[in-house]
Short mmCIF file of C-alpha atoms in Angstrom, two decimals:
data_model
loop_
_atom_site.label_atom_id
_atom_site.label_comp_id
_atom_site.label_asym_id
_atom_site.label_seq_id
_atom_site.Cartn_x
_atom_site.Cartn_y
_atom_site.Cartn_z
CA GLY A 15 0.00 0.00 0.00
CA ARG A 16 0.91 3.64 0.29
CA THR A 17 0.54 6.25 3.00
CA GLY A 18 -0.80 9.78 3.20
CA ARG A 19 -0.91 12.84 5.41
CA GLU A 20 -2.77 16.15 5.75
CA PHE A 21 -1.27 19.21 4.08
CA GLY A 22 -1.07 20.95 7.46
CA ASP A 23 1.34 18.27 8.67
CA ALA A 24 3.56 18.40 5.60
CA GLY A 25 6.37 20.40 7.17
CA ARG A 26 7.78 21.81 3.94
CA VAL A 27 5.43 24.36 2.37
CA ILE A 28 5.66 27.79 0.78
CA GLU A 29 3.66 30.88 1.66
CA LYS A 30 1.51 30.91 -1.48
CA GLY A 31 0.15 27.44 -0.86
CA PRO A 32 1.15 23.78 -0.74
CA ARG A 33 3.87 22.44 -3.00
CA ALA A 34 2.93 20.01 -5.76
CA ALA A 35 5.28 17.45 -4.19
CA ILE A 36 7.27 17.03 -0.98
CA VAL A 37 9.71 14.48 0.42
CA CYS A 38 8.79 13.00 3.79
CA ARG A 39 11.66 13.50 6.25
CA LYS A 40 11.21 10.19 8.06
CA ASP A 41 11.02 7.61 5.28
CA GLY A 42 12.40 9.69 2.41
CA LYS A 43 9.42 8.97 0.14
CA GLU A 44 8.15 11.51 -2.37
CA MET A 45 4.55 12.55 -1.83
CA VAL A 46 2.26 14.29 -4.32
CA LEU A 47 -0.39 16.87 -3.50
CA VAL A 48 -4.08 16.17 -4.00
CA PRO A 49 -5.54 19.68 -3.90
CA GLU A 50 -8.60 20.73 -1.92
CA GLY A 51 -11.96 20.55 -3.61
CA LYS A 52 -14.87 18.43 -4.71
CA PHE A 53 -14.60 15.28 -6.80
CA VAL A 54 -16.81 12.56 -8.25
CA PHE A 55 -16.83 9.53 -5.91
CA GLY A 56 -18.28 6.08 -6.60
CA ALA A 57 -20.08 4.82 -9.70
CA ASN A 58 -23.63 3.98 -10.75
CA ASP A 59 -22.54 1.51 -13.44
CA GLY A 60 -20.28 -0.72 -11.32
CA GLU A 61 -20.90 -3.19 -8.50
CA ARG A 62 -23.65 -2.61 -5.94
CA ASP A 63 -21.18 -1.48 -3.30
CA GLU A 64 -19.81 1.30 -5.55
CA SER A 65 -23.08 3.22 -5.74
CA PRO A 66 -24.50 5.76 -5.64
CA GLU A 67 -22.13 8.07 -7.51
CA GLN A 68 -21.84 11.29 -5.52
CA VAL A 69 -19.81 14.44 -5.02
CA VAL A 70 -17.43 14.56 -2.04
CA PHE A 71 -15.32 17.45 -0.71
CA LEU A 72 -11.82 16.84 0.67
CA HIS A 73 -9.21 19.24 2.05
CA ASP A 74 -5.60 19.33 0.75
CA TYR A 75 -3.57 16.21 1.48
CA TYR A 76 -0.47 14.40 0.28
CA ILE A 77 -0.16 10.77 -0.79
CA ASP A 78 2.90 8.65 -1.59
CA ARG A 79 3.87 8.78 -5.25
CA HIS A 80 4.86 5.10 -5.13
CA GLU A 81 3.88 2.04 -3.15
CA VAL A 82 6.11 1.11 -0.19
CA SER A 83 8.85 -1.26 -1.32
CA ASN A 84 10.49 -4.18 0.50
CA GLU A 85 13.67 -2.13 0.80
CA GLU A 86 11.83 0.81 2.35
CA TYR A 87 9.97 -1.48 4.75
CA ALA A 88 13.30 -3.02 5.78
CA ARG A 89 14.52 0.44 6.85
CA PHE A 90 11.38 0.79 8.97
CA ILE A 91 12.10 -2.58 10.64
CA GLU A 92 15.69 -1.60 11.38
CA ALA A 93 14.64 1.74 12.87
CA SER A 94 11.62 0.56 14.86
CA GLY A 95 12.41 -3.03 15.78
CA ALA A 96 9.19 -4.27 14.18
CA ARG A 97 8.90 -7.89 13.07
CA PRO A 98 9.46 -8.80 9.41
CA PRO A 99 6.25 -9.48 7.45
CA LEU A 100 5.26 -13.11 6.90
CA SER A 101 5.53 -12.55 3.15
CA TRP A 102 9.33 -12.49 3.48
CA LYS A 103 9.42 -16.03 4.88
CA GLY A 104 12.43 -15.02 6.94
CA ALA A 105 14.23 -12.09 8.54
CA VAL A 106 14.97 -10.38 5.22
CA PHE A 107 13.20 -10.00 1.90
CA PRO A 108 14.16 -12.40 -0.92
CA GLU A 109 17.23 -11.43 -2.91
CA GLY A 110 16.49 -9.21 -5.87
CA GLU A 111 13.05 -8.13 -4.59
CA GLY A 112 14.00 -4.91 -2.79
CA ALA A 113 12.23 -2.69 -5.32
CA LEU A 114 8.98 -4.71 -5.29
CA PRO A 115 6.03 -3.55 -3.15
CA VAL A 116 5.96 -5.08 0.31
CA ALA A 117 3.06 -7.44 1.11
CA VAL A 118 1.80 -6.68 4.64
CA THR A 119 -1.24 -7.02 6.86
CA TYR A 120 -3.36 -4.01 7.72
CA ARG A 121 -1.73 -3.63 11.14
CA GLU A 122 1.75 -3.75 9.59
CA ALA A 123 0.80 -1.10 7.03
CA GLU A 124 -0.67 1.04 9.79
CA ALA A 125 2.48 0.70 11.92
CA TYR A 126 4.73 1.76 9.03
CA ALA A 127 2.56 4.82 8.37
CA GLN A 128 2.62 5.87 12.03
CA TRP A 129 6.39 5.43 12.20
CA ALA A 130 6.77 7.68 9.16
CA GLY A 131 4.55 10.36 10.70
CA LYS A 132 1.74 9.62 8.27
CA ARG A 133 -1.40 7.50 8.14
CA LEU A 134 -3.25 5.26 5.72
CA PRO A 135 -5.61 7.07 3.33
CA THR A 136 -9.37 6.78 3.58
CA GLU A 137 -11.30 5.28 0.67
CA GLU A 138 -12.30 8.75 -0.46
CA GLU A 139 -8.71 10.02 -0.34
CA TRP A 140 -7.43 6.98 -2.21
CA GLU A 141 -10.06 7.31 -4.93
CA LYS A 142 -9.56 11.02 -5.53
CA ALA A 143 -5.80 10.51 -5.76
CA ALA A 144 -6.44 7.76 -8.33
CA ARG A 145 -9.02 9.43 -10.57
CA GLY A 146 -8.87 13.21 -10.19
CA ARG A 147 -11.83 15.58 -9.86
CA GLY A 148 -14.03 14.12 -12.56
CA ASN A 149 -16.83 15.92 -14.40
CA LEU A 150 -18.65 17.68 -11.56
CA PRO A 151 -22.37 18.53 -11.90
CA GLY A 152 -22.89 21.90 -13.57
CA GLU A 153 -19.51 21.82 -15.28
CA GLU A 154 -19.06 21.24 -19.00
CA SER A 155 -15.35 20.54 -18.74
CA GLY A 156 -13.70 17.60 -17.04
CA THR A 157 -13.74 13.85 -17.55
CA THR A 158 -14.73 11.22 -15.01
CA TYR A 159 -11.96 8.62 -15.15
CA ARG A 160 -12.52 4.87 -14.89
CA TYR A 161 -8.78 4.19 -14.60
CA PRO A 162 -5.94 6.37 -13.26
CA TRP A 163 -4.87 7.32 -16.79
CA GLY A 164 -8.31 7.94 -18.30
CA VAL A 165 -11.63 6.47 -19.42
CA THR A 166 -10.41 3.58 -21.58
CA PHE A 167 -8.61 0.48 -20.32
CA ASN A 168 -5.06 0.07 -21.61
CA PRO A 169 -3.10 -3.11 -20.68
CA GLU A 170 0.15 -1.25 -21.43
CA LYS A 171 -0.35 1.03 -18.42
CA ALA A 172 -0.72 -1.39 -15.50
CA ASN A 173 0.68 -4.62 -14.09
CA CYS A 174 -2.45 -6.77 -14.39
CA ALA A 175 -3.81 -10.01 -15.89
CA GLU A 176 -4.19 -8.48 -19.36
CA PHE A 177 -0.61 -7.18 -19.24
CA TRP A 178 0.62 -10.78 -18.93
CA ALA A 179 -1.94 -12.40 -21.26
CA ASP A 180 0.15 -11.57 -24.34
CA GLU A 181 3.95 -11.47 -24.38
CA LYS A 182 3.83 -8.57 -26.87
CA THR A 183 1.86 -6.37 -24.47
CA GLY A 184 4.27 -4.08 -22.65
CA ALA A 185 7.25 -5.89 -24.21
CA HIS A 186 9.52 -2.88 -23.63
CA MET A 187 8.55 -2.81 -19.95
CA LYS A 188 9.11 -6.55 -19.48
CA MET A 189 12.48 -6.26 -21.17
CA ARG A 190 13.44 -3.21 -19.11
CA PHE A 191 12.85 -5.04 -15.82
CA GLN A 192 13.83 -8.48 -17.21
CA ILE A 193 10.59 -10.10 -16.09
CA ALA A 194 9.15 -12.92 -18.21
CA VAL A 195 6.37 -14.31 -16.00
CA GLY A 196 3.51 -12.65 -14.18
CA GLY A 197 4.20 -11.22 -10.75
CA LEU A 198 4.88 -8.05 -8.82
CA MET A 199 6.94 -5.34 -10.52
CA PRO A 200 9.07 -2.53 -9.02
CA VAL A 201 7.11 0.29 -7.41
CA THR A 202 8.52 2.68 -10.04
CA ALA A 203 7.21 0.65 -13.00
CA PHE A 204 4.60 2.44 -15.15
CA ASP A 205 5.93 5.82 -14.08
CA PRO A 206 4.72 7.96 -15.74
CA GLU A 207 2.74 5.80 -18.21
CA GLY A 208 0.10 4.71 -15.72
CA ALA A 209 0.21 7.64 -13.30
CA SER A 210 -2.95 9.27 -11.98
CA PRO A 211 -3.84 12.94 -12.67
CA TYR A 212 -1.90 13.92 -9.54
CA GLY A 213 1.13 11.73 -10.32
CA ALA A 214 0.47 8.72 -8.07
CA VAL A 215 1.80 5.53 -9.70
CA ASN A 216 0.52 1.92 -9.74
CA MET A 217 -2.88 2.79 -8.34
CA ALA A 218 -4.17 0.17 -10.77
CA GLY A 219 -2.64 -3.29 -10.55
CA ASN A 220 0.69 -4.47 -9.07
CA ALA A 221 -0.16 -4.71 -5.33
CA ARG A 222 -3.54 -4.21 -3.67
CA GLU A 223 -3.51 -1.24 -1.31
CA TRP A 224 -4.96 -0.84 2.17
CA THR A 225 -7.22 2.06 3.11
CA SER A 226 -8.22 2.99 6.66
CA SER A 227 -11.94 2.71 5.85
CA TRP A 228 -14.23 -0.03 7.12
CA TYR A 229 -16.23 -1.85 4.45
CA MET A 230 -19.52 0.01 4.78
CA PRO A 231 -22.27 1.01 2.32
CA TYR A 232 -21.94 4.49 0.83
CA ARG A 233 -24.28 7.27 1.90
CA GLY A 234 -27.50 6.69 -0.05
CA ASN A 235 -26.85 3.00 -0.75
CA THR A 236 -29.95 1.14 0.45
CA SER A 237 -29.29 -2.26 -1.16
CA LYS A 238 -30.02 -5.19 1.14
CA GLU A 239 -29.04 -7.91 -1.33
CA GLY A 240 -25.92 -9.90 -2.10
CA LYS A 241 -22.76 -10.75 -0.19
CA GLU A 242 -21.85 -7.05 0.01
CA TYR A 243 -24.76 -6.38 2.35
CA ARG A 244 -23.85 -9.32 4.57
CA MET A 245 -20.20 -8.19 4.86
CA TYR A 246 -20.84 -4.55 5.74
CA GLY A 247 -19.76 -3.40 9.20
CA ARG A 248 -16.67 -2.72 11.28
CA GLN A 249 -15.09 -6.09 10.52
CA TYR A 250 -13.24 -5.66 7.20
CA LYS A 251 -11.02 -2.89 5.91
CA VAL A 252 -11.27 -1.87 2.25
CA VAL A 253 -8.44 -2.56 -0.17
CA ARG A 254 -8.22 -0.79 -3.51
CA GLY A 255 -6.51 -0.86 -6.88
CA GLY A 256 -6.41 -4.54 -7.76
CA ALA A 257 -3.24 -6.63 -8.11
CA TRP A 258 -0.92 -7.99 -10.81
CA TYR A 259 -3.28 -10.94 -11.31
CA SER A 260 -6.49 -8.84 -11.41
CA THR A 261 -8.51 -8.28 -14.58
CA ARG A 262 -9.54 -4.85 -15.84
CA HIS A 263 -12.79 -4.87 -13.84
CA ARG A 264 -10.86 -4.78 -10.55
CA LEU A 265 -8.52 -2.08 -11.84
CA ARG A 266 -11.31 0.49 -12.08
CA VAL A 267 -10.78 3.39 -9.67
CA THR A 268 -14.17 2.75 -8.03
CA SER A 269 -13.71 -0.98 -7.42
CA ARG A 270 -13.80 -2.05 -3.75
CA GLU A 271 -12.49 -5.26 -2.18
CA VAL A 272 -12.46 -6.45 1.43
CA GLY A 273 -9.31 -7.23 3.36
CA GLY A 274 -9.03 -9.06 6.65
CA VAL A 275 -7.69 -7.57 9.84
CA PRO A 276 -5.76 -10.39 11.63
#
């Protein structure tokens, strides 16, 4: 996953307003600004739990440009004394996988964020960072994105099932990182090809990302059918963005999945 923080906590700002990007002092990660304002949240043409589409206002905040890598998480362990994640299957991450996103539980992701002086983003914050403002009611300009890069799916812009379905798809990227079989890719892959309007990378595919939000129905969602309704409550946290094995449907910026909290 990736972490975020309020603009007021950023530390490095200029008098005329927040900078477009900052570097967090604690973990050294670059963070991009998601500016204050309204944006289109949710979708009416997706799954039941994504509706209703609505307009939400958020204040300025920053979010990590890239997912947290194994190498970055190792620095957190060294500095804090935290236990290595189970995904490493040992005290250190597998050789050659330092640049890949770290696979952690919700509590581990939360602990990293707190150590860095940040926090995990809410669902709303994650989605705005992934899709931009969208076409707000009463405005003629603006486009409501389905994916971080735009309206149309493009397997060349994300590490996903379709990216690996054909060896010719993203051939230059596979050659660049010398990866021949499906799996996680470095956190800097698809930068800037698949970046969001604010510059956040890999918000579609690669590794699924934790949010701090409980899996609850959106305001105005009255559906009492399906597994979604039975799973609502303060028992599961929401994960976003899909993974390297996910199909295009899960890569949509409005797609929601549940994650356990061990």
